[in-house]
Amino acid sequence: MTKDSTIKPLPIILFSILAMMNGLAAFVLGVITLLGSKFLFTADGVGPNRIAISDLFGVFAPQTGWIMFAIGLVFISVGYGLFTFRNLARLAVFYAFALLATATVIAVGWGVYQGEWGVVIGGVLKIAVEIAVCVYLSTSIVRKAFSI
C-alpha cells in the first residue's frame, strides 16, 4: 500500500489548512510591522482594558514584527507538514498541545486561587479540547496515515 492509497483523515487536512492560513496572517502582520506599520502597537477594541498586541510580548515588544514573522513561518511549516502527512508535524502538534494543556492546568489553578471563575471555566474547556486533539492524534487511523 502506498502513501497515496491510504485514507487521509479530513480533520487533519482541515486543521492543516487552518494552521497555514493562521500562519500566513501572522507572517503578513510580521512583515508589515517590520516595514513600519504600527498596527500591532496600537491598542484596539472596546472597553477600558484595551492593550496593543505588542504588549503581550512584554520586554520583547520592540521585536513584535520578528516574533510574528517567526510564528507565521512555524505555523505555515507545521501546517504544510500536516497537509503532507509528515510524522514530525503530527508529533510537534501533539507535544505543543500537551504543553498547552499543562500550562492551562496552571492557569486554572491560578483562577481557583484568585476566584476568577471565568478563567477556570474557560481553562477547563480549553483543556478538554487540547486533550481531545492529543487523543485524536494518537489514534491508530491517524498514526497509520502519518506512518505510510
PDB file of N, CA, C and O in Angstrom, residues 14-92:
ATOM      1  N   LEU A  14      -8.207  19.661   7.277  1.00  0.00           N
ATOM      2  CA  LEU A  14      -8.813  20.945   7.653  1.00  0.00           C
ATOM      3  C   LEU A  14      -7.945  21.695   8.663  1.00  0.00           C
ATOM      4  O   LEU A  14      -7.734  22.907   8.539  1.00  0.00           O
ATOM      5  N   PHE A  15      -7.437  20.976   9.659  1.00  0.00           N
ATOM      6  CA  PHE A  15      -6.580  21.592  10.667  1.00  0.00           C
ATOM      7  C   PHE A  15      -5.314  22.156  10.024  1.00  0.00           C
ATOM      8  O   PHE A  15      -4.860  23.245  10.368  1.00  0.00           O
ATOM      9  N   SER A  16      -4.755  21.427   9.064  1.00  0.00           N
ATOM     10  CA  SER A  16      -3.536  21.897   8.403  1.00  0.00           C
ATOM     11  C   SER A  16      -3.808  23.152   7.589  1.00  0.00           C
ATOM     12  O   SER A  16      -2.995  24.079   7.586  1.00  0.00           O
ATOM     13  N   ILE A  17      -4.937  23.204   6.911  1.00  0.00           N
ATOM     14  CA  ILE A  17      -5.284  24.397   6.127  1.00  0.00           C
ATOM     15  C   ILE A  17      -5.492  25.595   7.056  1.00  0.00           C
ATOM     16  O   ILE A  17      -5.003  26.698   6.778  1.00  0.00           O
ATOM     17  N   LEU A  18      -6.183  25.383   8.166  1.00  0.00           N
ATOM     18  CA  LEU A  18      -6.386  26.472   9.131  1.00  0.00           C
ATOM     19  C   LEU A  18      -5.056  26.928   9.725  1.00  0.00           C
ATOM     20  O   LEU A  18      -4.841  28.130   9.929  1.00  0.00           O
ATOM     21  N   ALA A  19      -4.166  25.996  10.003  1.00  0.00           N
ATOM     22  CA  ALA A  19      -2.844  26.364  10.539  1.00  0.00           C
ATOM     23  C   ALA A  19      -2.069  27.196   9.535  1.00  0.00           C
ATOM     24  O   ALA A  19      -1.440  28.201   9.899  1.00  0.00           O
ATOM     25  N   MET A  20      -2.115  26.796   8.263  1.00  0.00           N
ATOM     26  CA  MET A  20      -1.393  27.560   7.247  1.00  0.00           C
ATOM     27  C   MET A  20      -2.008  28.945   7.045  1.00  0.00           C
ATOM     28  O   MET A  20      -1.279  29.929   6.866  1.00  0.00           O
ATOM     29  N   MET A  21      -3.340  29.048   7.112  1.00  0.00           N
ATOM     30  CA  MET A  21      -3.990  30.361   6.997  1.00  0.00           C
ATOM     31  C   MET A  21      -3.612  31.258   8.181  1.00  0.00           C
ATOM     32  O   MET A  21      -3.326  32.441   8.003  1.00  0.00           O
ATOM     33  N   ASN A  22      -3.611  30.677   9.377  1.00  0.00           N
ATOM     34  CA  ASN A  22      -3.215  31.411  10.577  1.00  0.00           C
ATOM     35  C   ASN A  22      -1.762  31.851  10.457  1.00  0.00           C
ATOM     36  O   ASN A  22      -1.405  32.985  10.787  1.00  0.00           O
ATOM     37  N   GLY A  23      -0.924  30.957   9.978  1.00  0.00           N
ATOM     38  CA  GLY A  23       0.488  31.285   9.791  1.00  0.00           C
ATOM     39  C   GLY A  23       0.690  32.382   8.765  1.00  0.00           C
ATOM     40  O   GLY A  23       1.516  33.280   8.952  1.00  0.00           O
ATOM     41  N   LEU A  24      -0.084  32.346   7.696  1.00  0.00           N
ATOM     42  CA  LEU A  24       0.017  33.387   6.676  1.00  0.00           C
ATOM     43  C   LEU A  24      -0.376  34.742   7.251  1.00  0.00           C
ATOM     44  O   LEU A  24       0.293  35.749   6.992  1.00  0.00           O
ATOM     45  N   ALA A  25      -1.435  34.761   8.065  1.00  0.00           N
ATOM     46  CA  ALA A  25      -1.861  36.017   8.691  1.00  0.00           C
ATOM     47  C   ALA A  25      -0.768  36.555   9.612  1.00  0.00           C
ATOM     48  O   ALA A  25      -0.440  37.750   9.575  1.00  0.00           O
ATOM     49  N   ALA A  26      -0.183  35.697  10.443  1.00  0.00           N
ATOM     50  CA  ALA A  26       0.885  36.130  11.347  1.00  0.00           C
ATOM     51  C   ALA A  26       2.108  36.584  10.558  1.00  0.00           C
ATOM     52  O   ALA A  26       2.739  37.593  10.895  1.00  0.00           O
ATOM     53  N   PHE A  27       2.430  35.853   9.496  1.00  0.00           N
ATOM     54  CA  PHE A  27       3.568  36.205   8.646  1.00  0.00           C
ATOM     55  C   PHE A  27       3.365  37.591   8.027  1.00  0.00           C
ATOM     56  O   PHE A  27       4.265  38.437   8.069  1.00  0.00           O
ATOM     57  N   VAL A  28       2.179  37.834   7.471  1.00  0.00           N
ATOM     58  CA  VAL A  28       1.889  39.129   6.849  1.00  0.00           C
ATOM     59  C   VAL A  28       1.929  40.245   7.897  1.00  0.00           C
ATOM     60  O   VAL A  28       2.500  41.314   7.649  1.00  0.00           O
ATOM     61  N   LEU A  29       1.351  40.003   9.076  1.00  0.00           N
ATOM     62  CA  LEU A  29       1.415  41.009  10.141  1.00  0.00           C
ATOM     63  C   LEU A  29       2.862  41.293  10.540  1.00  0.00           C
ATOM     64  O   LEU A  29       3.229  42.444  10.796  1.00  0.00           O
ATOM     65  N   GLY A  30       3.674  40.256  10.611  1.00  0.00           N
ATOM     66  CA  GLY A  30       5.086  40.445  10.924  1.00  0.00           C
ATOM     67  C   GLY A  30       5.796  41.270   9.869  1.00  0.00           C
ATOM     68  O   GLY A  30       6.548  42.204  10.185  1.00  0.00           O
ATOM     69  N   VAL A  31       5.537  40.968   8.602  1.00  0.00           N
ATOM     70  CA  VAL A  31       6.188  41.699   7.513  1.00  0.00           C
ATOM     71  C   VAL A  31       5.762  43.165   7.504  1.00  0.00           C
ATOM     72  O   VAL A  31       6.611  44.058   7.423  1.00  0.00           O
ATOM     73  N   ILE A  32       4.443  43.423   7.634  1.00  0.00           N
ATOM     74  CA  ILE A  32       4.017  44.833   7.582  1.00  0.00           C
ATOM     75  C   ILE A  32       4.511  45.602   8.804  1.00  0.00           C
ATOM     76  O   ILE A  32       4.792  46.794   8.713  1.00  0.00           O
ATOM     77  N   THR A  33       4.666  44.904   9.920  1.00  0.00           N
ATOM     78  CA  THR A  33       5.232  45.556  11.111  1.00  0.00           C
ATOM     79  C   THR A  33       6.705  45.873  10.883  1.00  0.00           C
ATOM     80  O   THR A  33       7.177  46.965  11.232  1.00  0.00           O
ATOM     81  N   LEU A  34       7.433  44.942  10.292  1.00  0.00           N
ATOM     82  CA  LEU A  34       8.842  45.193  10.002  1.00  0.00           C
ATOM     83  C   LEU A  34       9.014  46.316   8.974  1.00  0.00           C
ATOM     84  O   LEU A  34      10.037  47.002   8.971  1.00  0.00           O
ATOM     85  N   LEU A  35       8.010  46.502   8.125  1.00  0.00           N
ATOM     86  CA  LEU A  35       8.063  47.574   7.130  1.00  0.00           C
ATOM     87  C   LEU A  35       7.609  48.923   7.689  1.00  0.00           C
ATOM     88  O   LEU A  35       7.562  49.909   6.958  1.00  0.00           O
ATOM     89  N   GLY A  36       7.241  48.960   8.983  1.00  0.00           N
ATOM     90  CA  GLY A  36       6.935  50.231   9.620  1.00  0.00           C
ATOM     91  C   GLY A  36       5.509  50.436  10.095  1.00  0.00           C
ATOM     92  O   GLY A  36       5.191  51.471  10.674  1.00  0.00           O
ATOM     93  N   SER A  37       4.634  49.461   9.885  1.00  0.00           N
ATOM     94  CA  SER A  37       3.255  49.618  10.350  1.00  0.00           C
ATOM     95  C   SER A  37       3.210  49.618  11.880  1.00  0.00           C
ATOM     96  O   SER A  37       3.953  48.888  12.536  1.00  0.00           O
ATOM     97  N   LYS A  38       2.336  50.405  12.447  1.00  0.00           N
ATOM     98  CA  LYS A  38       2.163  50.459  13.907  1.00  0.00           C
ATOM     99  C   LYS A  38       0.902  49.714  14.350  1.00  0.00           C
ATOM    100  O   LYS A  38       0.464  49.837  15.488  1.00  0.00           O
ATOM    101  N   PHE A  39       0.314  48.927  13.441  1.00  0.00           N
ATOM    102  CA  PHE A  39      -0.933  48.225  13.715  1.00  0.00           C
ATOM    103  C   PHE A  39      -0.850  47.376  14.983  1.00  0.00           C
ATOM    104  O   PHE A  39      -1.753  47.408  15.818  1.00  0.00           O
ATOM    105  N   LEU A  40       0.203  46.607  15.156  1.00  0.00           N
ATOM    106  CA  LEU A  40       0.335  45.725  16.314  1.00  0.00           C
ATOM    107  C   LEU A  40       0.726  46.476  17.589  1.00  0.00           C
ATOM    108  O   LEU A  40       0.704  45.912  18.672  1.00  0.00           O
ATOM    109  N   PHE A  41       1.058  47.741  17.448  1.00  0.00           N
ATOM    110  CA  PHE A  41       1.429  48.556  18.603  1.00  0.00           C
ATOM    111  C   PHE A  41       0.290  49.474  19.049  1.00  0.00           C
ATOM    112  O   PHE A  41       0.457  50.260  19.969  1.00  0.00           O
ATOM    113  N   THR A  42      -0.860  49.380  18.388  1.00  0.00           N
ATOM    114  CA  THR A  42      -1.990  50.247  18.669  1.00  0.00           C
ATOM    115  C   THR A  42      -3.035  49.498  19.488  1.00  0.00           C
ATOM    116  O   THR A  42      -3.482  48.424  19.086  1.00  0.00           O
ATOM    117  N   ALA A  43      -3.433  50.078  20.623  1.00  0.00           N
ATOM    118  CA  ALA A  43      -4.491  49.480  21.440  1.00  0.00           C
ATOM    119  C   ALA A  43      -5.793  49.570  20.664  1.00  0.00           C
ATOM    120  O   ALA A  43      -6.140  50.609  20.114  1.00  0.00           O
ATOM    121  N   ASP A  44      -6.519  48.461  20.612  1.00  0.00           N
ATOM    122  CA  ASP A  44      -7.763  48.424  19.855  1.00  0.00           C
ATOM    123  C   ASP A  44      -8.774  47.617  20.637  1.00  0.00           C
ATOM    124  O   ASP A  44      -8.434  46.857  21.523  1.00  0.00           O
ATOM    125  N   GLY A  45     -10.026  47.789  20.303  1.00  0.00           N
ATOM    126  CA  GLY A  45     -11.080  47.035  20.957  1.00  0.00           C
ATOM    127  C   GLY A  45     -12.026  47.950  21.692  1.00  0.00           C
ATOM    128  O   GLY A  45     -12.021  49.163  21.522  1.00  0.00           O
ATOM    129  N   VAL A  46     -12.848  47.341  22.526  1.00  0.00           N
ATOM    130  CA  VAL A  46     -13.867  48.076  23.258  1.00  0.00           C
ATOM    131  C   VAL A  46     -13.620  47.881  24.749  1.00  0.00           C
ATOM    132  O   VAL A  46     -13.291  46.789  25.189  1.00  0.00           O
ATOM    133  N   GLY A  47     -13.795  48.932  25.512  1.00  0.00           N
ATOM    134  CA  GLY A  47     -13.678  48.815  26.958  1.00  0.00           C
ATOM    135  C   GLY A  47     -12.411  49.444  27.495  1.00  0.00           C
ATOM    136  O   GLY A  47     -11.520  49.843  26.738  1.00  0.00           O
ATOM    137  N   PRO A  48     -12.325  49.502  28.799  1.00  0.00           N
ATOM    138  CA  PRO A  48     -11.195  50.195  29.430  1.00  0.00           C
ATOM    139  C   PRO A  48      -9.898  49.387  29.466  1.00  0.00           C
ATOM    140  O   PRO A  48      -8.843  49.938  29.698  1.00  0.00           O
ATOM    141  N   ASN A  49      -9.954  48.106  29.236  1.00  0.00           N
ATOM    142  CA  ASN A  49      -8.778  47.251  29.374  1.00  0.00           C
ATOM    143  C   ASN A  49      -8.126  46.919  28.044  1.00  0.00           C
ATOM    144  O   ASN A  49      -7.575  45.843  27.869  1.00  0.00           O
ATOM    145  N   ARG A  50      -8.169  47.831  27.093  1.00  0.00           N
ATOM    146  CA  ARG A  50      -7.591  47.587  25.784  1.00  0.00           C
ATOM    147  C   ARG A  50      -6.070  47.638  25.871  1.00  0.00           C
ATOM    148  O   ARG A  50      -5.509  48.495  26.540  1.00  0.00           O
ATOM    149  N   ILE A  51      -5.426  46.701  25.186  1.00  0.00           N
ATOM    150  CA  ILE A  51      -3.966  46.722  25.092  1.00  0.00           C
ATOM    151  C   ILE A  51      -3.572  46.434  23.647  1.00  0.00           C
ATOM    152  O   ILE A  51      -4.331  45.827  22.891  1.00  0.00           O
ATOM    153  N   ALA A  52      -2.399  46.854  23.297  1.00  0.00           N
ATOM    154  CA  ALA A  52      -1.870  46.543  21.976  1.00  0.00           C
ATOM    155  C   ALA A  52      -1.367  45.106  21.968  1.00  0.00           C
ATOM    156  O   ALA A  52      -0.919  44.580  22.997  1.00  0.00           O
ATOM    157  N   ILE A  53      -1.424  44.461  20.821  1.00  0.00           N
ATOM    158  CA  ILE A  53      -0.939  43.091  20.713  1.00  0.00           C
ATOM    159  C   ILE A  53       0.530  43.010  21.126  1.00  0.00           C
ATOM    160  O   ILE A  53       0.949  42.065  21.787  1.00  0.00           O
ATOM    161  N   SER A  54       1.296  44.027  20.786  1.00  0.00           N
ATOM    162  CA  SER A  54       2.727  44.010  21.128  1.00  0.00           C
ATOM    163  C   SER A  54       2.946  43.971  22.637  1.00  0.00           C
ATOM    164  O   SER A  54       3.959  43.445  23.101  1.00  0.00           O
ATOM    165  N   ASP A  55       2.015  44.505  23.416  1.00  0.00           N
ATOM    166  CA  ASP A  55       2.154  44.487  24.874  1.00  0.00           C
ATOM    167  C   ASP A  55       2.166  43.071  25.440  1.00  0.00           C
ATOM    168  O   ASP A  55       2.678  42.838  26.538  1.00  0.00           O
ATOM    169  N   LEU A  56       1.600  42.124  24.710  1.00  0.00           N
ATOM    170  CA  LEU A  56       1.579  40.741  25.176  1.00  0.00           C
ATOM    171  C   LEU A  56       2.975  40.114  25.201  1.00  0.00           C
ATOM    172  O   LEU A  56       3.203  39.121  25.875  1.00  0.00           O
ATOM    173  N   PHE A  57       3.908  40.715  24.476  1.00  0.00           N
ATOM    174  CA  PHE A  57       5.268  40.189  24.414  1.00  0.00           C
ATOM    175  C   PHE A  57       6.180  40.786  25.478  1.00  0.00           C
ATOM    176  O   PHE A  57       7.371  40.493  25.509  1.00  0.00           O
ATOM    177  N   GLY A  58       5.634  41.628  26.354  1.00  0.00           N
ATOM    178  CA  GLY A  58       6.392  42.178  27.472  1.00  0.00           C
ATOM    179  C   GLY A  58       7.645  42.903  27.044  1.00  0.00           C
ATOM    180  O   GLY A  58       7.598  43.794  26.199  1.00  0.00           O
ATOM    181  N   VAL A  59       8.782  42.493  27.597  1.00  0.00           N
ATOM    182  CA  VAL A  59      10.045  43.168  27.285  1.00  0.00           C
ATOM    183  C   VAL A  59      10.473  42.975  25.836  1.00  0.00           C
ATOM    184  O   VAL A  59      11.331  43.696  25.335  1.00  0.00           O
ATOM    185  N   PHE A  60       9.847  42.011  25.155  1.00  0.00           N
ATOM    186  CA  PHE A  60      10.179  41.764  23.753  1.00  0.00           C
ATOM    187  C   PHE A  60       9.255  42.517  22.796  1.00  0.00           C
ATOM    188  O   PHE A  60       9.287  42.274  21.590  1.00  0.00           O
ATOM    189  N   ALA A  61       8.464  43.436  23.319  1.00  0.00           N
ATOM    190  CA  ALA A  61       7.526  44.201  22.489  1.00  0.00           C
ATOM    191  C   ALA A  61       8.201  44.884  21.296  1.00  0.00           C
ATOM    192  O   ALA A  61       7.624  44.887  20.200  1.00  0.00           O
ATOM    193  N   PRO A  62       9.396  45.440  21.440  1.00  0.00           N
ATOM    194  CA  PRO A  62      10.023  46.057  20.262  1.00  0.00           C
ATOM    195  C   PRO A  62      10.312  45.067  19.122  1.00  0.00           C
ATOM    196  O   PRO A  62      10.459  45.470  17.974  1.00  0.00           O
ATOM    197  N   GLN A  63      10.376  43.779  19.440  1.00  0.00           N
ATOM    198  CA  GLN A  63      10.634  42.768  18.417  1.00  0.00           C
ATOM    199  C   GLN A  63       9.353  42.102  17.922  1.00  0.00           C
ATOM    200  O   GLN A  63       9.389  41.009  17.348  1.00  0.00           O
ATOM    201  N   THR A  64       8.219  42.747  18.100  1.00  0.00           N
ATOM    202  CA  THR A  64       6.929  42.161  17.724  1.00  0.00           C
ATOM    203  C   THR A  64       6.910  41.717  16.266  1.00  0.00           C
ATOM    204  O   THR A  64       6.396  40.645  15.947  1.00  0.00           O
ATOM    205  N   GLY A  65       7.442  42.520  15.376  1.00  0.00           N
ATOM    206  CA  GLY A  65       7.458  42.157  13.956  1.00  0.00           C
ATOM    207  C   GLY A  65       8.187  40.858  13.706  1.00  0.00           C
ATOM    208  O   GLY A  65       7.707  39.981  12.979  1.00  0.00           O
ATOM    209  N   TRP A  66       9.369  40.718  14.304  1.00  0.00           N
ATOM    210  CA  TRP A  66      10.151  39.496  14.126  1.00  0.00           C
ATOM    211  C   TRP A  66       9.468  38.295  14.772  1.00  0.00           C
ATOM    212  O   TRP A  66       9.502  37.185  14.238  1.00  0.00           O
ATOM    213  N   ILE A  67       8.852  38.511  15.933  1.00  0.00           N
ATOM    214  CA  ILE A  67       8.158  37.419  16.621  1.00  0.00           C
ATOM    215  C   ILE A  67       6.996  36.920  15.771  1.00  0.00           C
ATOM    216  O   ILE A  67       6.827  35.711  15.568  1.00  0.00           O
ATOM    217  N   MET A  68       6.185  37.842  15.249  1.00  0.00           N
ATOM    218  CA  MET A  68       5.050  37.448  14.405  1.00  0.00           C
ATOM    219  C   MET A  68       5.527  36.780  13.117  1.00  0.00           C
ATOM    220  O   MET A  68       4.918  35.818  12.644  1.00  0.00           O
ATOM    221  N   PHE A  69       6.602  37.279  12.559  1.00  0.00           N
ATOM    222  CA  PHE A  69       7.200  36.694  11.359  1.00  0.00           C
ATOM    223  C   PHE A  69       7.585  35.234  11.631  1.00  0.00           C
ATOM    224  O   PHE A  69       7.258  34.333  10.854  1.00  0.00           O
ATOM    225  N   ALA A  70       8.266  35.005  12.758  1.00  0.00           N
ATOM    226  CA  ALA A  70       8.707  33.651  13.122  1.00  0.00           C
ATOM    227  C   ALA A  70       7.522  32.740  13.423  1.00  0.00           C
ATOM    228  O   ALA A  70       7.488  31.577  12.989  1.00  0.00           O
ATOM    229  N   ILE A  71       6.540  33.255  14.163  1.00  0.00           N
ATOM    230  CA  ILE A  71       5.343  32.456  14.459  1.00  0.00           C
ATOM    231  C   ILE A  71       4.651  32.063  13.156  1.00  0.00           C
ATOM    232  O   ILE A  71       4.210  30.923  12.988  1.00  0.00           O
ATOM    233  N   GLY A  72       4.573  33.003  12.237  1.00  0.00           N
ATOM    234  CA  GLY A  72       3.956  32.715  10.949  1.00  0.00           C
ATOM    235  C   GLY A  72       4.675  31.606  10.206  1.00  0.00           C
ATOM    236  O   GLY A  72       4.044  30.681   9.670  1.00  0.00           O
ATOM    237  N   LEU A  73       6.005  31.674  10.173  1.00  0.00           N
ATOM    238  CA  LEU A  73       6.779  30.633   9.489  1.00  0.00           C
ATOM    239  C   LEU A  73       6.582  29.262  10.145  1.00  0.00           C
ATOM    240  O   LEU A  73       6.462  28.245   9.451  1.00  0.00           O
ATOM    241  N   VAL A  74       6.545  29.240  11.477  1.00  0.00           N
ATOM    242  CA  VAL A  74       6.347  27.968  12.185  1.00  0.00           C
ATOM    243  C   VAL A  74       4.974  27.393  11.865  1.00  0.00           C
ATOM    244  O   VAL A  74       4.842  26.197  11.543  1.00  0.00           O
ATOM    245  N   PHE A  75       3.934  28.225  11.915  1.00  0.00           N
ATOM    246  CA  PHE A  75       2.584  27.741  11.635  1.00  0.00           C
ATOM    247  C   PHE A  75       2.457  27.252  10.192  1.00  0.00           C
ATOM    248  O   PHE A  75       1.828  26.222   9.930  1.00  0.00           O
ATOM    249  N   ILE A  76       3.041  27.985   9.250  1.00  0.00           N
ATOM    250  CA  ILE A  76       2.988  27.565   7.851  1.00  0.00           C
ATOM    251  C   ILE A  76       3.725  26.239   7.674  1.00  0.00           C
ATOM    252  O   ILE A  76       3.228  25.323   7.009  1.00  0.00           O
ATOM    253  N   SER A  77       4.889  26.105   8.289  1.00  0.00           N
ATOM    254  CA  SER A  77       5.677  24.876   8.167  1.00  0.00           C
ATOM    255  C   SER A  77       4.961  23.673   8.772  1.00  0.00           C
ATOM    256  O   SER A  77       4.879  22.608   8.146  1.00  0.00           O
ATOM    257  N   VAL A  78       4.433  23.843   9.965  1.00  0.00           N
ATOM    258  CA  VAL A  78       3.733  22.732  10.617  1.00  0.00           C
ATOM    259  C   VAL A  78       2.447  22.415   9.864  1.00  0.00           C
ATOM    260  O   VAL A  78       2.109  21.241   9.661  1.00  0.00           O
ATOM    261  N   GLY A  79       1.731  23.435   9.420  1.00  0.00           N
ATOM    262  CA  GLY A  79       0.511  23.208   8.638  1.00  0.00           C
ATOM    263  C   GLY A  79       0.805  22.438   7.364  1.00  0.00           C
ATOM    264  O   GLY A  79       0.092  21.496   7.006  1.00  0.00           O
ATOM    265  N   TYR A  80       1.875  22.805   6.680  1.00  0.00           N
ATOM    266  CA  TYR A  80       2.263  22.088   5.463  1.00  0.00           C
ATOM    267  C   TYR A  80       2.678  20.657   5.796  1.00  0.00           C
ATOM    268  O   TYR A  80       2.343  19.712   5.072  1.00  0.00           O
ATOM    269  N   GLY A  81       3.388  20.504   6.903  1.00  0.00           N
ATOM    270  CA  GLY A  81       3.773  19.157   7.330  1.00  0.00           C
ATOM    271  C   GLY A  81       2.570  18.285   7.622  1.00  0.00           C
ATOM    272  O   GLY A  81       2.539  17.096   7.271  1.00  0.00           O
ATOM    273  N   LEU A  82       1.552  18.857   8.248  1.00  0.00           N
ATOM    274  CA  LEU A  82       0.317  18.101   8.494  1.00  0.00           C
ATOM    275  C   LEU A  82      -0.385  17.783   7.177  1.00  0.00           C
ATOM    276  O   LEU A  82      -0.894  16.678   6.979  1.00  0.00           O
ATOM    277  N   PHE A  83      -0.412  18.762   6.281  1.00  0.00           N
ATOM    278  CA  PHE A  83      -1.093  18.585   4.996  1.00  0.00           C
ATOM    279  C   PHE A  83      -0.445  17.473   4.173  1.00  0.00           C
ATOM    280  O   PHE A  83      -1.122  16.734   3.469  1.00  0.00           O
ATOM    281  N   THR A  84       0.872  17.354   4.278  1.00  0.00           N
ATOM    282  CA  THR A  84       1.600  16.315   3.543  1.00  0.00           C
ATOM    283  C   THR A  84       1.846  15.073   4.401  1.00  0.00           C
ATOM    284  O   THR A  84       2.592  14.179   3.993  1.00  0.00           O
ATOM    285  N   PHE A  85       1.235  15.024   5.575  1.00  0.00           N
ATOM    286  CA  PHE A  85       1.271  13.885   6.484  1.00  0.00           C
ATOM    287  C   PHE A  85       2.682  13.489   6.883  1.00  0.00           C
ATOM    288  O   PHE A  85       3.087  12.329   6.804  1.00  0.00           O
ATOM    289  N   ARG A  86       3.440  14.475   7.343  1.00  0.00           N
ATOM    290  CA  ARG A  86       4.775  14.243   7.893  1.00  0.00           C
ATOM    291  C   ARG A  86       4.627  13.965   9.393  1.00  0.00           C
ATOM    292  O   ARG A  86       4.014  14.751  10.128  1.00  0.00           O
ATOM    293  N   ASN A  87       5.187  12.858   9.839  1.00  0.00           N
ATOM    294  CA  ASN A  87       5.028  12.460  11.241  1.00  0.00           C
ATOM    295  C   ASN A  87       5.623  13.485  12.201  1.00  0.00           C
ATOM    296  O   ASN A  87       5.102  13.682  13.297  1.00  0.00           O
ATOM    297  N   LEU A  88       6.695  14.149  11.806  1.00  0.00           N
ATOM    298  CA  LEU A  88       7.294  15.166  12.665  1.00  0.00           C
ATOM    299  C   LEU A  88       6.287  16.283  12.966  1.00  0.00           C
ATOM    300  O   LEU A  88       6.230  16.786  14.092  1.00  0.00           O
ATOM    301  N   ALA A  89       5.484  16.658  11.990  1.00  0.00           N
ATOM    302  CA  ALA A  89       4.469  17.697  12.208  1.00  0.00           C
ATOM    303  C   ALA A  89       3.408  17.199  13.185  1.00  0.00           C
ATOM    304  O   ALA A  89       2.967  17.941  14.071  1.00  0.00           O
ATOM    305  N   ARG A  90       2.988  15.946  13.054  1.00  0.00           N
ATOM    306  CA  ARG A  90       1.998  15.379  13.985  1.00  0.00           C
ATOM    307  C   ARG A  90       2.544  15.390  15.400  1.00  0.00           C
ATOM    308  O   ARG A  90       1.854  15.789  16.349  1.00  0.00           O
ATOM    309  N   LEU A  91       3.796  14.988  15.555  1.00  0.00           N
ATOM    310  CA  LEU A  91       4.400  14.978  16.883  1.00  0.00           C
ATOM    311  C   LEU A  91       4.566  16.390  17.435  1.00  0.00           C
ATOM    312  O   LEU A  91       4.368  16.622  18.633  1.00  0.00           O
ATOM    313  N   ALA A  92       4.925  17.342  16.578  1.00  0.00           N
ATOM    314  CA  ALA A  92       5.067  18.733  17.026  1.00  0.00           C
ATOM    315  C   ALA A  92       3.741  19.265  17.550  1.00  0.00           C
ATOM    316  O   ALA A  92       3.691  19.905  18.612  1.00  0.00           O
TER     317      ALA A  92
END
